[in-house]
Amino acid sequence: MIGAIEAGGTKFVCAVADDSMNIVDRCTIPTTKPEETLPKCVEFFSAYAIERLGIGAFGPLDVIDNSNTYGTILNTPKKGWKNIDLISPFKDAFQIPVKVDTDVNAAGLGEYYDGHGKGKSSVLYITIGTGVGAGYILDGKPLKGFSHPEMGHILIRQRKEDTFEGNCPFHNTCLEGLVSGPAIKKRCGVEGKDLGKDHEVWGLVTDYIAQALTNYILILVPEVIIIGGGVSQQEHLFPIIRKKVKTYLNGYFDHPIFQTDLEDYIVYPKHGQNAGLLGSLFLAKEAKN
Amino acid sequence: MIGAIEAGGTKFVCAVADDSMNIVDRCTIPTTKPEETLPKCVEFFSAYAIERLGIGAFGPLDVIDNSNTYGTILNTPKKGWKNIDLISPFKDAFQIPVKVDTDVNAAGLGEYYDGHGKGKSSVLYITIGTGVGAGYILDGKPLKGFSHPEMGHILIRQRKEDTFEGNCPFHNTCLEGLVSGPAIKKRCGVEGKDLGKDHEVWGLVTDYIAQALTNYILILVPEVIIIGGGVSQQEHLFPIIRKKVKTYLNGYFDHPIFQTDLEDYIVYPKHGQNAGLLGSLFLAKEAKN
């Protein structure tokens, strides 16, 4: 048996699976205080003889293998969670290997091994929801440098007619500051899911997402791009985003991918809202002492 | 003995080195027609018993190992060079393994093994000259997806007061369209090297380069960034670029790198204008049949 946690800002989803990755039990625990949430997770897993655990977590997070603080949440604005070690509670309770990565890296791994990335060597997984983040999986490994990527904060061109001040406390009108769920709510007064398909904000949101994808493509040249999170449930946006990406690239890449309408290139996660949890099971498989 | 070629748009620089990477002979051959330039390279190497050859070339280029057209120049605007196979002339003449990669990937490898990237696991090498391109080396391997990256063409924010129409035939005001050597010449009427250090164009150029670096950092999180090519010889730009990158990131990364003035993070190539040729020797070392 292996265990997985998708550790999010509002809930921790825990699952136990057999060696064939079939989930045999799962539970959802609200993200309150670490001293409350983490013991509840331990309690759930204590009913099973899990041999390894994978955690896909919100960040920023120390994901550098040989670091002294590997598995620790870093400078998060989430109250009470800064400097919280996600590994020790489980290592102490079960004496098992635990592997931690970002939620998007975990989801990207899930799509790489058992989703739209299967058979490909490079996968970009993006979530656009409360925050915007992405993970790039290359040959089965999430890309990391001095840290995990923070791709949601790239600078893009705000349209001249758009006077919205943005919602990112660091960069105002970076991608996240313009297209995250809270940014849309701040701009429109209601949540994206309550706006009509023809609302003018979607013209801006698809433009900004297409700009970001264009830059990700030019830099990472991924073989497939998967968009999860709240916005990906707005399926009417996908064809518009695909078209705008082609317009921005303007025929620059002479590759068969771009001789299509990108309908197999920019896609919804195969496992939908389960992408992160399934990916965390793949992290568990790779956990070593 | 090993051989290396830095295959550029204006010249091919060939070198022969011993196993300790000491260059024992070199020559420069103008890039005219392939049927002229390539035989001259073969002739140079035929005086030596080279066992392997590395080629760092201008692109776009097929750099995908298992591709049928590996080592072939793709849709280049350079007349006569489209669909030219860079490998066969040397394989046919010498029956040796030949490895090909982009000039910036080669230069990045050189810095990774024997330059500012030594001891680090991730290196970003950027050239800003006739064109703008970059290579990202992670754990000794240049990042590739469906192709090599084309980072010089990312979208950035043109300043409101800047009405220059750009110089990129595909994207007008992408990074390359705004900061390449030909873009500066088109804008100012003279080459960058002939402009005073206080010319107002440098304020724009450093802004656009800083925006690009900010996006590269957020996406690739490299441990060191090396800037080569013509603009890197304008040393007065480096402190300004470093400062602007910090302003754009605005304290987002809580990492020791960003508690400095970035003087060890955004740097000039250790081997200066030889970075590409030395990197091509490292390609040669890795060449396999």
Coordinates of C-alpha atoms in Angstrom, one line a residue, chain A:
Chain A
M1 CA 0.0 0.0 0.0
I2 CA 1.1 3.6 -0.7
G3 CA -0.3 6.9 0.6
A4 CA -0.8 10.3 -1.1
I5 CA -1.7 13.8 0.1
E6 CA -2.8 16.6 -2.1
A7 CA -2.1 19.4 0.4
G8 CA -4.0 22.5 -0.7
G9 CA -4.7 25.9 0.9
T10 CA -8.3 25.0 1.7
K11 CA -8.2 21.2 2.1
F12 CA -5.8 18.2 2.4
V13 CA -7.0 15.3 0.3
C14 CA -5.5 12.0 1.5
A15 CA -5.7 8.7 -0.3
V16 CA -4.4 5.1 0.1
A17 CA -3.8 3.0 -3.0
D18 CA -2.6 -0.5 -3.8
D19 CA 0.5 -1.2 -5.9
S20 CA -1.6 -0.9 -9.1
M21 CA -2.5 2.7 -8.1
N22 CA -6.2 1.8 -7.4
I23 CA -7.4 4.1 -4.6
V24 CA -8.9 2.0 -1.8
D25 CA -9.8 4.8 0.6
R26 CA -9.7 8.6 0.7
C27 CA -10.7 11.5 2.9
T28 CA -10.7 15.2 2.9
I29 CA -9.5 17.3 5.8
P30 CA -9.8 21.1 6.0
T31 CA -6.6 23.1 6.0
T32 CA -6.9 24.9 9.4
K33 CA -3.8 25.0 11.7
P34 CA -0.9 22.6 11.0
E35 CA -1.1 21.1 14.5
E36 CA -4.7 20.2 13.7
T37 CA -4.6 19.3 10.0
L38 CA -1.4 17.2 10.0
P39 CA -2.4 14.9 13.0
K40 CA -5.7 14.2 11.3
C41 CA -3.9 13.1 8.2
V42 CA -1.6 10.8 10.3
E43 CA -4.7 9.4 11.9
F44 CA -6.3 8.5 8.5
F45 CA -3.2 6.7 7.3
S46 CA -2.7 4.9 10.6
A47 CA -5.5 2.5 9.7
Y48 CA -3.3 1.2 6.8
A49 CA 0.1 -0.3 6.5
I50 CA 1.4 2.2 4.0
E51 CA 5.0 1.7 2.8
R52 CA 5.6 5.1 1.2
L53 CA 4.0 8.5 1.1
G54 CA 3.9 11.2 -1.6
I55 CA 2.8 14.8 -0.8
G56 CA 1.9 17.4 -3.5
A57 CA 1.6 20.6 -1.6
F58 CA 0.9 24.3 -2.0
G59 CA 4.1 26.5 -1.9
P60 CA 6.5 28.0 -1.8
L61 CA 8.1 24.9 -0.6
D62 CA 11.6 23.5 -0.2
V63 CA 11.7 20.7 -2.9
I64 CA 15.5 20.5 -3.2
D65 CA 16.4 16.9 -2.3
N66 CA 19.6 17.5 -0.5
S67 CA 18.5 20.5 1.5
N68 CA 18.3 20.5 5.3
T69 CA 14.8 21.9 5.1
Y70 CA 13.5 19.6 2.3
G71 CA 9.7 19.3 2.6
T72 CA 9.2 22.5 4.6
I73 CA 6.7 25.2 3.5
L74 CA 8.6 28.5 3.0
N75 CA 7.4 32.1 3.0
T76 CA 3.7 31.4 2.5
P77 CA 1.1 34.1 3.2
K78 CA -1.1 31.4 4.7
K79 CA -1.2 32.1 8.4
G80 CA 0.5 29.5 10.6
W81 CA 2.0 27.4 7.8
K82 CA 5.3 29.2 7.3
N83 CA 8.3 27.0 8.1
I84 CA 6.0 24.0 8.7
D85 CA 7.8 20.7 8.0
L86 CA 5.4 18.4 6.1
I87 CA 7.5 15.3 6.3
S88 CA 8.3 14.7 10.0
P89 CA 4.8 14.0 11.3
F90 CA 4.6 11.1 8.8
K91 CA 8.2 9.9 9.2
D92 CA 7.8 9.9 12.9
A93 CA 4.5 8.1 12.9
F94 CA 5.2 5.4 10.3
Q95 CA 9.0 5.3 9.7
I96 CA 8.5 5.4 6.0
P97 CA 10.0 7.3 3.1
V98 CA 8.2 10.5 2.2
K99 CA 8.5 12.5 -1.0
V100 CA 7.3 16.0 -1.3
D101 CA 6.8 18.2 -4.4
T102 CA 4.6 21.1 -5.5
D103 CA 1.0 20.4 -6.3
V104 CA 1.6 21.3 -9.9
N105 CA 4.7 19.1 -10.2
A106 CA 2.7 16.2 -8.7
A107 CA -0.2 16.8 -11.1
G108 CA 2.3 17.0 -14.0
L109 CA 3.9 13.7 -13.0
G110 CA 0.4 12.1 -12.9
E111 CA -0.3 13.3 -16.5
Y112 CA 3.2 12.3 -17.6
Y113 CA 2.8 8.7 -16.4
D114 CA -0.9 8.2 -16.8
G115 CA -2.5 11.0 -18.7
H116 CA -2.0 13.2 -21.8
G117 CA 1.8 13.1 -21.3
K118 CA 2.0 9.3 -21.6
G119 CA 4.6 8.4 -24.2
K120 CA 5.9 12.0 -24.4
S121 CA 9.1 13.2 -22.8
S122 CA 7.9 16.7 -21.8
V123 CA 4.7 17.8 -20.1
L124 CA 3.7 21.3 -18.9
Y125 CA 0.9 21.2 -16.3
I126 CA -0.7 24.6 -15.4
T127 CA -3.3 25.3 -12.8
I128 CA -5.3 28.5 -12.9
G129 CA -7.5 28.9 -9.9
T130 CA -7.0 30.6 -6.5
G131 CA -3.4 31.0 -7.7
V132 CA -1.6 30.3 -10.9
G133 CA 1.3 27.8 -11.0
A134 CA 2.9 25.4 -13.3
G135 CA 5.2 22.4 -13.3
Y136 CA 7.3 21.1 -16.2
I137 CA 8.1 17.4 -16.3
L138 CA 11.0 16.4 -18.5
D139 CA 12.0 12.7 -18.9
G140 CA 10.0 11.9 -15.7
K141 CA 11.6 14.6 -13.5
P142 CA 10.0 17.9 -12.5
L143 CA 12.2 20.8 -13.5
K144 CA 13.9 22.5 -10.5
G145 CA 16.7 25.0 -10.3
F146 CA 17.5 26.9 -7.1
S147 CA 13.8 26.3 -6.3
H148 CA 10.6 25.0 -8.0
P149 CA 9.4 27.3 -10.7
E150 CA 7.0 30.2 -10.0
M151 CA 5.6 30.5 -13.6
G152 CA 2.3 32.0 -12.5
H153 CA 4.1 35.3 -11.8
I154 CA 5.5 36.0 -15.3
L155 CA 5.1 39.5 -16.8
I156 CA 2.7 39.8 -19.7
R157 CA 1.4 42.7 -21.7
Q158 CA -1.7 44.2 -20.2
R159 CA -4.0 45.4 -23.0
K160 CA -4.2 49.2 -23.4
E161 CA -8.0 49.2 -22.8
D162 CA -7.6 47.2 -19.6
T163 CA -7.2 49.5 -16.6
F164 CA -7.5 46.8 -13.9
E165 CA -4.8 47.4 -11.3
G166 CA -4.2 43.7 -10.8
N167 CA -4.3 41.5 -7.7
C168 CA -0.8 40.2 -7.1
P169 CA 0.7 41.7 -3.9
F170 CA 4.2 41.4 -5.4
H171 CA 3.7 42.2 -9.1
N172 CA 0.2 43.7 -9.5
T173 CA -0.5 42.8 -13.1
C174 CA 1.6 39.6 -13.6
L175 CA -0.3 36.6 -15.0
E176 CA -1.6 35.6 -11.6
G177 CA -2.5 39.2 -10.8
L178 CA -4.7 39.3 -13.9
V179 CA -6.3 35.8 -14.4
S180 CA -6.5 34.0 -11.0
G181 CA -9.9 33.4 -9.6
P182 CA -9.5 36.2 -7.0
A183 CA -8.3 38.6 -9.7
I184 CA -11.5 37.9 -11.8
K185 CA -13.7 38.3 -8.7
K186 CA -11.9 41.6 -7.7
R187 CA -12.4 42.9 -11.3
C188 CA -16.0 41.7 -11.9
G189 CA -17.4 41.6 -8.4
V190 CA -18.5 38.0 -8.8
E191 CA -16.8 34.7 -9.4
G192 CA -15.8 33.6 -12.8
K193 CA -18.2 30.7 -12.7
D194 CA -21.1 33.1 -12.3
L195 CA -20.2 35.2 -15.3
G196 CA -21.8 34.5 -18.7
K197 CA -19.7 32.9 -21.4
D198 CA -19.9 36.2 -23.3
H199 CA -18.7 38.4 -20.6
E200 CA -16.0 40.7 -21.9
V201 CA -13.5 39.6 -19.2
W202 CA -13.0 36.3 -21.0
G203 CA -11.5 38.2 -23.9
L204 CA -8.9 39.6 -21.7
V205 CA -8.3 36.4 -19.6
T206 CA -7.8 34.3 -22.7
D207 CA -5.4 36.8 -24.2
Y208 CA -3.3 36.9 -21.0
I209 CA -3.3 33.1 -20.7
A210 CA -2.4 32.8 -24.4
Q211 CA 0.5 35.2 -23.9
A212 CA 1.8 33.1 -21.0
L213 CA 1.5 29.9 -23.0
T214 CA 3.4 31.5 -25.8
N215 CA 6.2 32.3 -23.5
Y216 CA 6.2 28.9 -21.9
I217 CA 6.3 27.3 -25.3
L218 CA 9.2 29.4 -26.5
I219 CA 11.2 28.7 -23.3
L220 CA 10.2 25.1 -22.4
V221 CA 9.0 23.7 -25.8
P222 CA 6.7 21.2 -24.1
E223 CA 5.2 18.3 -26.1
V224 CA 1.8 18.8 -24.4
I225 CA 0.2 21.5 -22.2
I226 CA -2.4 20.6 -19.7
I227 CA -4.5 23.3 -18.0
G228 CA -6.2 22.4 -14.7
G229 CA -7.7 24.4 -11.9
G230 CA -11.0 26.4 -11.8
V231 CA -10.6 28.1 -15.1
S232 CA -10.1 24.8 -16.9
Q233 CA -13.7 24.0 -16.1
Q234 CA -14.7 26.9 -18.3
E235 CA -14.4 24.7 -21.3
H236 CA -15.5 27.4 -23.8
L237 CA -12.2 29.2 -23.2
F238 CA -10.0 26.4 -24.6
P239 CA -10.6 27.0 -28.3
I240 CA -10.1 30.7 -27.9
I241 CA -6.8 30.2 -26.0
R242 CA -5.6 27.8 -28.7
K243 CA -6.4 30.2 -31.5
K244 CA -4.7 33.1 -29.7
V245 CA -1.5 31.1 -29.0
K246 CA -1.3 30.4 -32.7
T247 CA -1.7 34.1 -33.5
Y248 CA 1.0 35.1 -31.0
L249 CA 3.5 32.5 -32.3
N250 CA 2.6 33.5 -35.8
G251 CA 4.0 30.4 -37.6
Y252 CA 7.4 30.7 -35.9
F253 CA 7.7 26.9 -35.1
D254 CA 7.8 24.8 -38.2
H255 CA 6.6 21.7 -36.3
P256 CA 3.7 19.3 -37.0
I257 CA 2.1 20.4 -33.6
F258 CA 1.4 23.8 -35.1
Q259 CA -0.2 22.5 -38.2
T260 CA -3.2 21.6 -36.1
D261 CA -5.7 23.7 -34.2
L262 CA -3.8 22.6 -31.0
E263 CA -6.8 20.6 -29.8
D264 CA -4.4 17.8 -28.8
Y265 CA -1.8 20.2 -27.6
I266 CA -3.5 22.5 -25.1
V267 CA -5.8 20.2 -23.2
Y268 CA -7.9 19.6 -20.0
P269 CA -6.3 17.1 -17.5
K270 CA -7.1 13.5 -18.2
H271 CA -7.9 13.0 -14.5
G272 CA -9.7 16.3 -14.1
Q273 CA -9.7 17.6 -10.5
N274 CA -8.0 14.3 -9.4
A275 CA -4.7 15.1 -11.3
G276 CA -2.9 16.3 -8.1
L277 CA -3.9 13.4 -5.9
L278 CA -3.0 10.8 -8.6
G279 CA 0.3 12.6 -9.2
S280 CA 1.0 12.4 -5.4
L281 CA 0.7 8.7 -5.7
F282 CA 3.4 8.7 -8.3
L283 CA 5.6 10.8 -5.9
A284 CA 5.0 8.1 -3.3
K285 CA 6.2 5.4 -5.7
E286 CA 9.5 7.3 -6.0
A287 CA 9.9 8.0 -2.3
K288 CA 13.2 6.8 -0.9
N289 CA 14.8 7.0 2.5

